[in-house]
Amino acid sequence: MQTKTVLFIILAAVVALFLVLFQYYYKRKIKGKTTIVLSFLRFISIFGILLLLINPKFVKNNYEIVKTNLIFLVDNSSSIKKEETLVKSLLEKLTTNKALKDKFTIHKYAFGKEFSTLDSLSFLEQNTNISKALLTTENIYARTNSAVVLLTDGNQTIGQDYEHLKLKKDITIFPICIGDTTKYNDIRIEQINSNPYSFLNNQFPIEVLVNYDGTSQVNKTITISVDGKKEYQEKISFSKNNSSKTIATNLKALSVGVKSIEVHIEALEKEKNVVNNRKISFIEVIDETTKIGIVSSILHPDIGTLKKSIETNKQREVFILKPTTSLSELGKIDLFILYQPNSSFSSIYNYIKQKQVNSLTVTGVKTDWSFLNAIQKNIKVQDNYPIQEVIPKMNQTFSKFDISDFKSIDYPPLETNAGPIIFNDNSESLLKMVVKGVDIDNPLCVVLDNNVTKEVFWFGENIWKWRVQEYRNSKEFKNFDDFIGKIIIYLTSSKNKDRLNVDYKPVYQGNNNSKITATYFDESFTFDSNATILVTIQNKNKEKKIEIPMLLKQDFFEVDVSNLQPSDYTFTVSVKDKNYSKKGSFSIKNFNVEQQFLSSNYIKLQSLAYDSNGKLLFPNQVSELENTLLSNKAFVPVQKRTENIVPLVYFRILLGLIIGALTLEWFIRKYKGLM
């Protein structure tokens, strides 16, 4: 208690005594035992009230014995299934040891892909994440002294490499290495690296990492097959000092769909584990070719120039169409280029309006301006003007897409008979017209976007001359082709207006990360977290059909399908009470990475133990572990003192004493007739 507080208490006692003497003895002739009792009660009540106002604080010490935590982390993965009996007997022996129970507070956990309290052991987990188990233990038992007994084979399939974890100094790890420690000659496919997607008719890269454990020189053949068809083969050599090889090649995507890529390496003589000699990966080949239709009723070199320029990108395919082309053929087109439209284009324009397809209109001296003005409302062009030559001038403030790289130096003029042009507020000029060196208030190329469709209008023919001039200038067509390409990219990149979007993988390797996610937006395209999203999944053989609600995860919905058996599935994601749904299909392949291991990885466990001042042990050394835990002075229980500072106002007895003193004083005065 502080000196200042003690002085206040003394002062309170003096004040209380002064008030009592003044009230009961100053100028009073009645004295006796009653006065002494009443003055004492008054002193108690006044002094108690003043003490409550001062509110001194008292220190209260609590003492307890704190034991060291003894934490058992048990690998529950299928790679040690064959050692199930041994692991359970070791755990039983250690956790029921009376001496250990007296010295330690024992905790038990199991881990595979996830970390959980140990209720029972199944040894069916298909992934092992040792680093996550250690880091989670560190977070749970932070600021406490702990010893960790890690029962595992040391083979980790996912997560951060546990060998180099930097754990806190107050955690000591004692790994017990489970499984065969013998090193066998083994050759294996360690990893396959490839892109998840490829475009049709493109080449996609494949990279394969092959490792060899052995001392002799061997030559083995590696084979890469796509959907069972051999696409690549190479003979590679390994030795003790050359134990790892990376094979890189490019394969061609010849057809659309999910393709199975199987990599196989020849087995060694008398190799014990041949499961890891074969590995499968998957790639989805998609046809993202943009189909562009140039519609024209006349022959003109501009048409061939546009076709060549656009098709420099292999993901674009251009078709030359007549205005009378059937609707079935028009349905295959993603973007229309309307070259010098006239009245025969009526059906084309009606189709574009109905299907809301983007378009590029190129006009010239043979354009029917009356028809063009009548068939659409975005621009109006005055006709009956003479043919004139116009050269381009870049609009430096154009903002729809980047055109800063385009240079139109020495480009010859285009021909047009368009008069003044009026266009709506959603328009922006890309190029402006210059006639005889004079800037006129007319666009040569204008871009329109009404949030539903995009349109580009080009007022001038003989574009073919620009491409020829570009070759004269630079000996290549790149500058011109890139400019046309940017216009095409703008017109073919539509905004995603889907309120329901679903993301999933077409193939899942085993049950690892088998999840389907979805986002749903309301009418204002704001994420709707109150929606109820359901997934209906059915085996392709239609043997079983289940409906699962998706869980909200911040700004998306998710469902885990890891519990499904390996098979092919179709699914439908739907919004409850809304007319929105998306369908898809996926496959779960039978693959267990835990089967790739033959021996325990005691070297990494040794490193982990050394870094934490622990010790690597084997099942036959369990007695040594018990002795180490019992004799190590770092694990001695400690006495912990907890200091609690308690204000006087928390002492109810003082409040009761004040109330009792005032009450008793009132009754005595009433009884004696002193009121």
XYZ file of C-alpha atoms in Angstrom:
675
model
C 0.000 0.000 0.000
C 1.328 3.426 -0.910
C 2.367 5.933 1.762
C -0.115 8.435 0.393
C -2.970 5.993 0.960
C -1.835 5.279 4.540
C -1.832 9.015 5.295
C -5.352 9.348 3.899
C -6.532 6.476 6.153
C -4.990 8.145 9.236
C -6.611 11.415 8.242
C -9.971 9.626 7.830
C -9.658 8.157 11.344
C -8.879 11.622 12.782
C -11.822 13.200 10.942
C -14.180 10.433 12.080
C -12.986 10.804 15.709
C -13.373 14.597 15.577
C -16.939 14.334 14.283
C -17.852 11.797 17.007
C -16.422 13.979 19.781
C -18.229 17.014 18.405
C -21.577 15.210 18.109
C -21.611 13.312 21.399
C -19.334 15.188 23.849
C -19.199 18.861 22.871
C -21.458 20.857 25.284
C -23.269 17.688 26.387
C -23.797 16.834 30.008
C -25.239 13.369 29.511
C -22.493 10.837 29.737
C -22.270 7.149 30.460
C -21.909 3.752 28.863
C -24.670 4.456 26.333
C -22.834 7.501 25.013
C -19.624 5.482 24.679
C -21.433 2.745 22.711
C -23.202 5.257 20.460
C -20.031 7.226 19.820
C -18.179 4.004 18.920
C -20.908 2.989 16.456
C -20.884 6.485 14.929
C -17.086 6.329 14.590
C -17.309 2.961 12.839
C -19.889 4.177 10.299
C -18.130 7.485 9.498
C -14.688 5.897 9.295
C -16.060 3.091 7.075
C -17.670 5.561 4.680
C -14.450 7.564 4.421
C -12.505 4.348 3.771
C -14.847 3.529 0.897
C -14.209 6.976 -0.547
C -10.445 6.507 -0.245
C -10.810 2.955 -1.600
C -7.371 1.560 -0.678
C -6.163 -1.488 -2.630
C -4.908 -4.707 -1.101
C -2.602 -7.284 -2.729
C -3.749 -10.902 -2.651
C -1.342 -13.676 -3.711
C -2.533 -17.039 -5.081
C -0.131 -19.945 -5.493
C -0.505 -22.994 -7.750
C 1.691 -25.780 -9.107
C 1.985 -25.666 -12.933
C 3.035 -28.865 -14.678
C 4.821 -29.018 -18.032
C 2.586 -29.906 -20.975
C 3.282 -33.307 -22.504
C 1.673 -33.242 -25.948
C 1.243 -36.334 -28.095
C 0.870 -35.689 -31.852
C -0.121 -38.858 -33.704
C 0.077 -39.238 -37.481
C -3.343 -40.512 -38.600
C -2.468 -40.935 -42.302
C -2.757 -44.115 -44.336
C 1.024 -44.333 -44.857
C 1.399 -45.864 -41.370
C -1.761 -47.973 -41.488
C 0.349 -51.128 -41.427
C 1.876 -49.960 -38.109
C -1.530 -49.303 -36.531
C -1.106 -51.787 -33.665
C 2.371 -50.511 -32.817
C 1.307 -46.844 -32.733
C -1.706 -47.543 -30.520
C 0.336 -49.631 -28.065
C 3.048 -46.949 -27.816
C 0.451 -44.258 -27.200
C -1.301 -46.381 -24.577
C 1.942 -47.147 -22.751
C 3.115 -43.531 -22.612
C -0.203 -41.881 -21.718
C -0.969 -44.334 -18.891
C 2.486 -44.109 -17.287
C 1.777 -42.995 -13.689
C 5.090 -41.188 -13.263
C 4.510 -39.183 -16.438
C 0.937 -38.356 -15.418
C 2.172 -37.087 -12.045
C 4.829 -34.867 -13.605
C 3.069 -33.663 -16.773
C -0.299 -32.436 -17.997
C -0.980 -34.795 -20.903
C -2.717 -33.722 -24.143
C -3.398 -35.890 -27.213
C -3.979 -34.805 -30.818
C -4.201 -36.497 -34.213
C -3.251 -34.993 -37.544
C -3.427 -35.749 -41.244
C -4.516 -32.984 -43.561
C -6.119 -31.242 -40.562
C -5.322 -31.037 -36.839
C -7.818 -32.278 -34.250
C -8.212 -33.574 -30.707
C -7.496 -37.293 -30.565
C -10.688 -39.250 -30.018
C -9.897 -42.304 -32.110
C -7.368 -43.297 -34.762
C -8.454 -44.555 -38.196
C -5.200 -44.175 -40.205
C -7.249 -43.327 -43.302
C -6.142 -39.724 -43.900
C -4.837 -39.311 -47.459
C -2.531 -36.373 -46.702
C -0.020 -35.531 -43.978
C 0.720 -31.993 -42.803
C 3.297 -32.235 -40.010
C 4.201 -28.542 -40.119
C 0.569 -27.496 -39.531
C 0.321 -29.822 -36.517
C 3.492 -28.344 -34.976
C 2.522 -24.715 -35.652
C -0.983 -25.227 -34.273
C 0.463 -26.817 -31.132
C 2.816 -23.873 -30.741
C -0.095 -21.411 -30.968
C -2.254 -23.331 -28.481
C 0.486 -23.691 -25.878
C 2.211 -20.349 -26.355
C 4.084 -19.028 -23.277
C 4.049 -22.423 -21.608
C 6.772 -25.010 -21.262
C 5.905 -28.025 -23.409
C 7.361 -31.329 -24.555
C 5.992 -32.790 -27.813
C 6.072 -36.504 -28.616
C 5.589 -36.830 -32.385
C 4.579 -40.301 -33.606
C 4.986 -40.321 -37.402
C 6.907 -41.789 -40.321
C 8.154 -38.298 -41.209
C 6.675 -38.321 -44.723
C 4.786 -35.098 -45.409
C 2.600 -34.610 -48.493
C 1.283 -31.045 -48.084
C 2.254 -27.905 -46.208
C 5.444 -26.118 -45.312
C 8.605 -28.204 -44.958
C 8.698 -29.036 -41.238
C 12.452 -29.649 -41.266
C 13.125 -25.910 -41.322
C 10.381 -24.680 -38.999
C 11.485 -22.045 -36.489
C 9.554 -22.978 -33.351
C 9.706 -21.257 -29.967
C 12.458 -22.277 -27.589
C 10.072 -23.507 -24.893
C 8.865 -26.403 -27.125
C 11.009 -29.539 -27.167
C 10.186 -32.217 -29.751
C 10.805 -35.949 -29.353
C 9.937 -37.677 -32.668
C 9.294 -41.414 -32.543
C 10.030 -42.710 -36.039
C 7.361 -45.191 -37.160
C 7.926 -47.562 -40.063
C 10.758 -49.116 -41.999
C 13.956 -47.046 -41.983
C 15.687 -49.202 -44.591
C 16.559 -47.339 -47.782
C 15.544 -49.292 -50.889
C 16.548 -48.630 -54.458
C 13.708 -46.632 -55.909
C 12.940 -44.570 -58.981
C 9.863 -42.374 -58.941
C 7.934 -39.618 -60.667
C 8.241 -36.852 -58.103
C 6.161 -34.139 -59.734
C 4.361 -33.156 -62.931
C 4.097 -29.455 -63.748
C 1.616 -28.315 -66.385
C -0.925 -25.584 -66.964
C -4.495 -26.447 -65.959
C -5.817 -25.224 -69.324
C -4.706 -25.136 -72.952
C -6.271 -23.765 -76.093
C -7.226 -26.050 -78.932
C -4.415 -26.625 -81.473
C -1.907 -24.861 -79.217
C 1.129 -26.519 -77.689
C 1.243 -26.801 -73.916
C 4.400 -27.393 -71.826
C 4.911 -30.451 -69.606
C 7.682 -30.635 -67.015
C 8.391 -33.883 -65.140
C 10.721 -34.263 -62.159
C 12.155 -37.790 -61.742
C 14.210 -38.859 -58.674
C 16.389 -41.929 -58.150
C 17.544 -43.515 -54.880
C 20.371 -45.923 -55.541
C 24.106 -46.303 -56.042
C 24.488 -48.032 -59.416
C 24.258 -46.587 -62.915
C 20.839 -47.184 -64.527
C 19.224 -46.236 -67.842
C 15.444 -46.063 -67.898
C 12.818 -44.957 -70.387
C 10.241 -42.331 -69.477
C 6.983 -42.227 -71.423
C 4.343 -39.496 -71.555
C 0.887 -40.477 -72.821
C -2.206 -38.346 -73.407
C -5.510 -40.223 -73.077
C -3.610 -43.505 -73.446
C -1.796 -42.479 -76.621
C 2.007 -42.266 -76.377
C 3.132 -38.735 -77.225
C 6.710 -38.571 -75.915
C 9.474 -40.998 -74.959
C 13.063 -40.528 -73.788
C 15.807 -42.691 -72.298
C 17.505 -41.106 -69.272
C 20.454 -42.093 -67.107
C 20.796 -41.980 -63.308
C 23.630 -42.595 -60.870
C 24.450 -41.942 -57.226
C 25.757 -38.464 -58.069
C 23.162 -37.769 -60.734
C 19.950 -38.741 -58.989
C 17.484 -36.176 -60.301
C 16.305 -35.359 -63.803
C 13.871 -32.779 -65.173
C 12.161 -33.679 -68.447
C 10.570 -30.801 -70.357
C 8.619 -31.058 -73.582
C 5.678 -29.498 -75.432
C 2.571 -31.440 -76.455
C -0.151 -30.333 -78.845
C -3.790 -29.968 -77.795
C -5.606 -31.757 -80.616
C -9.141 -32.005 -79.259
C -11.428 -30.306 -76.755
C -12.041 -31.761 -73.286
C -10.266 -32.966 -70.152
C -7.111 -34.856 -71.112
C -5.380 -37.428 -68.925
C -1.588 -37.057 -68.951
C 0.130 -40.197 -67.690
C 3.881 -40.234 -67.036
C 5.570 -43.603 -66.554
C 9.181 -44.497 -65.792
C 10.511 -48.030 -66.166
C 10.901 -49.890 -62.874
C 14.263 -50.888 -61.413
C 15.211 -54.512 -61.099
C 13.506 -55.924 -57.984
C 12.102 -52.480 -57.105
C 9.890 -52.816 -54.057
C 7.594 -49.819 -54.594
C 6.412 -49.438 -58.183
C 3.300 -47.387 -57.365
C 5.323 -44.167 -57.573
C 6.704 -45.080 -61.025
C 3.492 -43.799 -62.557
C 1.778 -40.465 -62.059
C -1.265 -38.876 -63.676
C -2.078 -35.240 -64.281
C -4.934 -33.577 -66.111
C -5.328 -30.635 -68.449
C -8.504 -29.165 -69.903
C -8.348 -28.237 -73.578
C -10.795 -25.464 -74.407
C -11.771 -23.955 -77.724
C -11.477 -20.205 -77.224
C -11.292 -19.416 -80.935
C -13.232 -16.235 -81.647
C -15.295 -16.615 -84.792
C -15.594 -13.346 -86.711
C -17.864 -12.883 -89.703
C -17.137 -10.235 -92.367
C -20.461 -9.561 -94.095
C -20.279 -7.895 -97.503
C -22.269 -7.775 -100.698
C -19.338 -6.459 -102.745
C -15.767 -7.518 -103.479
C -13.038 -5.278 -102.080
C -9.361 -5.710 -101.074
C -10.209 -4.292 -97.630
C -11.980 -7.563 -96.825
C -8.899 -9.699 -97.429
C -6.731 -7.205 -95.516
C -9.001 -7.343 -92.468
C -9.075 -11.146 -92.595
C -5.271 -11.429 -92.730
C -4.762 -8.836 -90.010
C -7.288 -10.382 -87.614
C -6.075 -13.948 -88.141
C -2.487 -13.089 -87.171
C -3.815 -14.085 -83.754
C -4.314 -17.866 -84.005
C -7.236 -17.690 -81.572
C -9.329 -15.863 -84.173
C -11.031 -17.300 -87.237
C -12.578 -15.077 -89.912
C -15.438 -16.103 -92.235
C -16.524 -14.163 -95.336
C -20.342 -14.091 -95.374
C -23.080 -12.819 -97.653
C -25.973 -10.755 -96.219
C -28.256 -13.656 -97.123
C -26.387 -16.155 -94.896
C -28.723 -18.479 -92.978
C -29.484 -17.964 -89.284
C -27.827 -21.274 -88.402
C -24.547 -20.011 -89.846
C -24.926 -16.619 -88.166
C -25.342 -18.388 -84.818
C -21.717 -19.538 -84.964
C -20.374 -15.973 -85.195
C -19.098 -14.095 -82.103
C -18.445 -10.720 -83.779
C -19.739 -9.179 -87.022
C -17.812 -6.852 -89.331
C -20.348 -5.166 -91.640
C -18.569 -3.938 -94.727
C -20.356 -1.085 -96.550
C -23.900 -2.092 -95.540
C -26.898 -1.553 -97.809
C -30.541 -2.589 -97.813
C -29.631 -6.281 -98.259
C -28.218 -6.229 -94.690
C -31.651 -5.973 -93.021
C -31.714 -9.570 -91.770
C -28.148 -9.214 -90.434
C -29.038 -6.102 -88.435
C -32.195 -7.727 -87.089
C -30.159 -10.731 -85.950
C -27.548 -8.476 -84.273
C -30.270 -6.572 -82.381
C -32.036 -9.740 -81.282
C -28.888 -11.559 -80.123
C -27.140 -8.379 -78.872
C -23.932 -9.205 -80.725
C -21.089 -6.668 -80.967
C -20.208 -5.297 -84.392
C -17.717 -3.265 -86.424
C -19.216 -1.285 -89.318
C -16.836 -0.217 -92.087
C -18.317 2.333 -94.496
C -17.158 3.712 -97.825
C -18.340 5.258 -101.042
C -20.722 2.336 -101.743
C -22.484 2.542 -98.353
C -26.241 3.138 -98.370
C -26.411 5.992 -95.849
C -30.201 6.205 -95.872
C -30.451 2.533 -94.947
C -27.736 2.841 -92.269
C -29.423 5.860 -90.660
C -32.769 4.069 -90.599
C -31.622 0.622 -89.368
C -29.835 1.879 -86.219
C -30.061 4.830 -83.834
C -26.490 5.288 -82.557
C -25.188 7.484 -85.378
C -26.665 9.698 -88.068
C -24.683 10.554 -91.206
C -25.631 13.214 -93.734
C -25.342 11.841 -97.259
C -25.108 13.198 -100.784
C -21.636 14.567 -100.132
C -18.831 14.232 -102.721
C -16.056 11.664 -102.363
C -13.085 13.093 -100.513
C -9.772 11.840 -99.184
C -9.237 11.844 -95.422
C -6.153 11.052 -93.375
C -6.217 9.915 -89.681
C -5.390 11.925 -86.604
C -5.139 10.165 -83.240
C -7.475 11.275 -80.456
C -4.969 11.677 -77.600
C -7.753 11.662 -74.986
C -9.236 8.314 -76.100
C -9.816 6.168 -72.971
C -11.560 2.919 -73.987
C -8.275 1.058 -74.549
C -4.594 1.847 -75.034
C -3.648 3.044 -78.552
C -0.452 4.871 -77.602
C 1.708 2.372 -79.562
C -0.086 2.948 -82.865
C 1.747 5.218 -85.334
C 0.056 6.243 -88.605
C 3.119 7.905 -90.192
C 2.870 8.295 -94.001
C -0.404 6.351 -94.111
C -2.238 7.118 -97.382
C -5.675 8.757 -97.226
C -8.927 6.841 -97.143
C -11.929 7.632 -99.321
C -15.369 8.541 -97.940
C -18.465 10.411 -99.004
C -19.840 10.777 -95.468
C -21.082 14.182 -94.435
C -21.280 15.536 -90.860
C -21.743 12.715 -88.327
C -23.875 12.889 -85.190
C -23.378 10.218 -82.501
C -24.782 9.681 -79.017
C -23.284 10.417 -75.576
C -21.923 6.860 -75.137
C -19.517 7.408 -78.015
C -15.852 8.342 -78.145
C -13.714 9.140 -81.173
C -10.711 6.899 -81.734
C -9.468 8.601 -84.939
C -10.448 11.972 -86.354
C -10.584 13.143 -89.963
C -8.127 15.551 -91.544
C -9.099 16.851 -95.006
C -6.461 18.719 -97.036
C -4.501 19.486 -93.869
C -7.554 20.848 -92.020
C -9.005 19.185 -88.931
C -12.740 18.763 -89.348
C -15.192 17.964 -86.612
C -15.845 14.454 -87.889
C -14.644 11.097 -86.550
C -12.832 8.652 -88.814
C -13.383 5.884 -86.241
C -15.821 6.079 -83.333
C -16.436 3.601 -80.463
C -19.828 3.163 -78.790
C -20.687 1.267 -75.596
C -24.252 1.190 -74.221
C -23.485 -1.418 -71.478
C -25.328 -4.069 -73.501
C -23.443 -4.156 -76.787
C -20.337 -2.518 -78.197
C -20.049 -1.038 -81.668
C -17.290 0.537 -83.724
C -17.964 2.654 -86.844
C -15.215 3.219 -89.411
C -15.801 5.938 -92.033
C -13.459 5.283 -94.933
C -12.465 2.567 -97.379
C -9.122 1.394 -98.794
C -7.780 0.247 -95.439
C -5.639 -2.220 -97.408
C -3.356 0.667 -98.352
C -2.509 1.237 -94.678
C -1.259 -2.320 -94.242
C 0.833 -2.079 -97.402
C 2.338 1.222 -96.230
C 3.114 -0.304 -92.834
C 5.179 -2.979 -94.540
C 7.018 -0.321 -96.514
C 7.788 1.570 -93.310
C 8.915 -1.282 -91.038
C 9.184 -4.413 -93.219
C 6.433 -5.994 -91.109
C 2.713 -5.585 -90.434
C 2.885 -5.583 -86.625
C 1.956 -1.935 -85.963
C -1.173 -2.100 -88.126
C -2.176 -5.624 -87.082
C -1.826 -4.771 -83.377
C -4.063 -1.730 -83.855
C -6.787 -3.769 -85.554
C -6.264 -6.478 -82.911
C -6.961 -4.029 -80.085
C -10.259 -3.050 -81.692
C -11.201 -6.733 -82.024
C -10.196 -7.466 -78.405
C -12.359 -4.576 -77.217
C -15.335 -5.811 -79.198
C -14.976 -9.451 -78.119
C -14.397 -8.787 -74.400
C -17.892 -8.519 -72.973
C -18.613 -7.724 -69.350
C -19.716 -10.656 -67.229
C -23.394 -10.059 -66.542
C -24.088 -13.399 -64.908
C -25.546 -13.032 -61.427
C -24.605 -16.622 -60.579
C -21.002 -17.719 -61.221
C -19.576 -21.157 -60.398
C -15.921 -22.148 -60.107
C -14.693 -25.749 -59.952
C -12.043 -28.086 -61.334
C -13.004 -30.641 -63.976
C -10.763 -33.243 -62.290
C -9.806 -33.707 -58.624
C -6.827 -35.881 -57.706
C -8.134 -38.112 -54.934
C -10.104 -36.246 -52.282
C -7.628 -33.382 -51.914
C -9.210 -29.892 -52.069
C -12.367 -31.141 -53.757
C -14.435 -27.966 -53.524
C -16.997 -26.102 -55.619
C -17.376 -22.350 -55.096
C -20.052 -19.927 -56.282
C -20.885 -16.224 -56.158
C -24.373 -14.766 -56.464
C -25.273 -11.101 -57.015
C -28.549 -9.249 -56.574
C -30.159 -7.082 -59.248
C -27.704 -4.238 -58.577
C -24.804 -6.710 -58.934
C -23.959 -6.536 -55.237
C -22.883 -9.805 -53.594
C -25.928 -11.337 -51.863
C -24.771 -12.975 -48.636
C -28.360 -13.810 -47.626
C -28.997 -16.094 -50.588
C -29.427 -19.845 -50.124
C -27.300 -21.722 -52.659
C -27.880 -25.440 -53.174
C -25.772 -28.001 -55.018
C -27.375 -31.147 -56.431
C -24.768 -33.813 -57.240
C -25.418 -37.022 -59.095
C -23.194 -39.906 -60.093
C -23.060 -40.177 -63.878
C -24.406 -43.718 -63.550
C -27.376 -42.114 -61.732
C -26.885 -44.425 -58.777
C -27.069 -41.677 -56.170
C -28.327 -38.090 -55.992
C -27.622 -35.734 -53.095
C -28.445 -32.091 -52.340
C -25.987 -30.050 -50.273
C -26.367 -26.413 -49.110
C -23.328 -24.255 -49.828
C -21.654 -22.511 -46.897
C -21.007 -18.763 -46.862
C -17.266 -17.958 -46.833
C -16.876 -14.152 -46.648
C -17.591 -13.100 -50.254
C -18.364 -16.487 -51.821
C -20.205 -19.753 -51.177
C -18.449 -23.116 -50.938
C -19.216 -26.815 -50.727
C -16.708 -29.572 -49.977
C -17.201 -32.775 -51.968
C -14.190 -34.587 -50.505
C -16.404 -37.319 -49.069
C -17.494 -38.504 -52.511
C -16.102 -41.743 -53.875
C -13.865 -41.670 -56.983
C -16.200 -41.467 -59.962
C -17.663 -39.103 -62.584
C -20.309 -36.633 -61.384
C -22.699 -34.054 -62.770
C -23.978 -31.203 -60.609
C -26.369 -28.269 -60.614
C -25.856 -25.117 -58.537
C -29.136 -23.276 -57.957
C -30.391 -20.303 -55.943
C -33.331 -21.160 -53.720
C -36.548 -19.372 -54.721
C -34.748 -17.776 -57.692
C -34.660 -18.801 -61.339
C -30.876 -19.033 -61.500
C -28.849 -22.211 -61.927
C -25.591 -23.470 -63.453
C -24.657 -27.005 -64.458
C -21.291 -28.712 -64.677
C -19.432 -31.984 -64.312
C -16.289 -33.172 -62.578
C -14.356 -36.353 -61.894
C -12.669 -37.578 -58.724
C -9.761 -39.863 -59.542
C -8.568 -42.660 -57.283
C -5.166 -41.399 -56.183
C -3.523 -41.701 -52.761
C -0.246 -39.828 -52.433
C 0.494 -41.664 -49.171
C 1.151 -44.814 -51.210
C 4.179 -43.154 -52.789
C 6.299 -43.707 -49.664
C 8.103 -46.913 -48.845
C 10.437 -45.877 -46.009
C 10.201 -43.467 -43.102
C 12.012 -40.149 -43.348
C 14.049 -40.359 -40.144
C 16.658 -37.865 -41.443
C 14.187 -34.971 -41.408
C 12.856 -36.064 -38.027
C 16.429 -36.096 -36.701
C 16.916 -32.515 -37.893
C 13.605 -31.430 -36.319
C 14.569 -32.979 -32.970
C 18.047 -31.426 -33.018
C 16.717 -27.897 -33.716
C 14.339 -28.105 -30.733
C 16.878 -29.656 -28.295
C 14.953 -32.903 -28.416
C 15.952 -36.379 -29.519
C 14.942 -38.777 -32.294
C 13.764 -42.129 -30.947
C 12.484 -45.399 -32.344
C 9.680 -47.637 -31.009
C 12.125 -49.903 -29.141
C 13.482 -46.863 -27.261
C 10.249 -45.882 -25.524
C 11.772 -46.601 -22.067
C 14.594 -44.201 -22.884
C 11.997 -41.558 -23.750
C 10.247 -42.068 -20.408
C 13.538 -41.721 -18.519
C 14.467 -38.586 -20.486
C 11.130 -36.927 -19.774
C 11.248 -37.809 -16.060
C 14.886 -36.805 -15.500
C 15.048 -33.628 -17.604
C 15.170 -30.632 -15.249
C 13.641 -28.418 -17.924
C 10.335 -30.226 -17.361
C 10.149 -29.816 -13.561
C 6.776 -28.453 -12.315
C 6.997 -24.850 -11.123
C 5.125 -22.890 -8.505
C 3.201 -20.032 -10.028
C 2.233 -16.990 -7.996
C -0.670 -14.873 -9.122
C -0.883 -11.408 -7.618
C -4.394 -9.950 -7.411
C -4.910 -6.299 -6.474
C -8.337 -6.009 -4.821
C -9.920 -2.575 -4.063
C -11.518 -2.189 -0.616
C -14.882 -1.471 -2.235
C -15.024 -5.173 -3.192
C -15.030 -6.191 0.496
C -18.720 -6.606 1.280
C -18.045 -7.106 4.978
C -17.113 -3.422 5.321
C -20.381 -2.325 3.741
C -22.274 -4.660 6.059
C -20.359 -3.266 9.061
C -21.315 0.318 8.118
C -24.979 -0.578 7.665
C -24.982 -2.604 10.898
C -23.375 0.247 12.903
C -25.874 2.839 11.620
C -28.827 0.516 12.217
C -27.753 -0.420 15.746
C -27.112 3.234 16.601
C -30.604 4.171 15.405
C -32.297 1.439 17.508
C -30.374 2.381 20.687
C -31.197 6.057 20.302
C -34.834 5.180 19.633
C -34.973 2.875 22.650
C -33.338 5.430 24.951
C -35.533 8.218 23.702
C -32.632 10.230 22.322
C -34.228 10.854 18.901
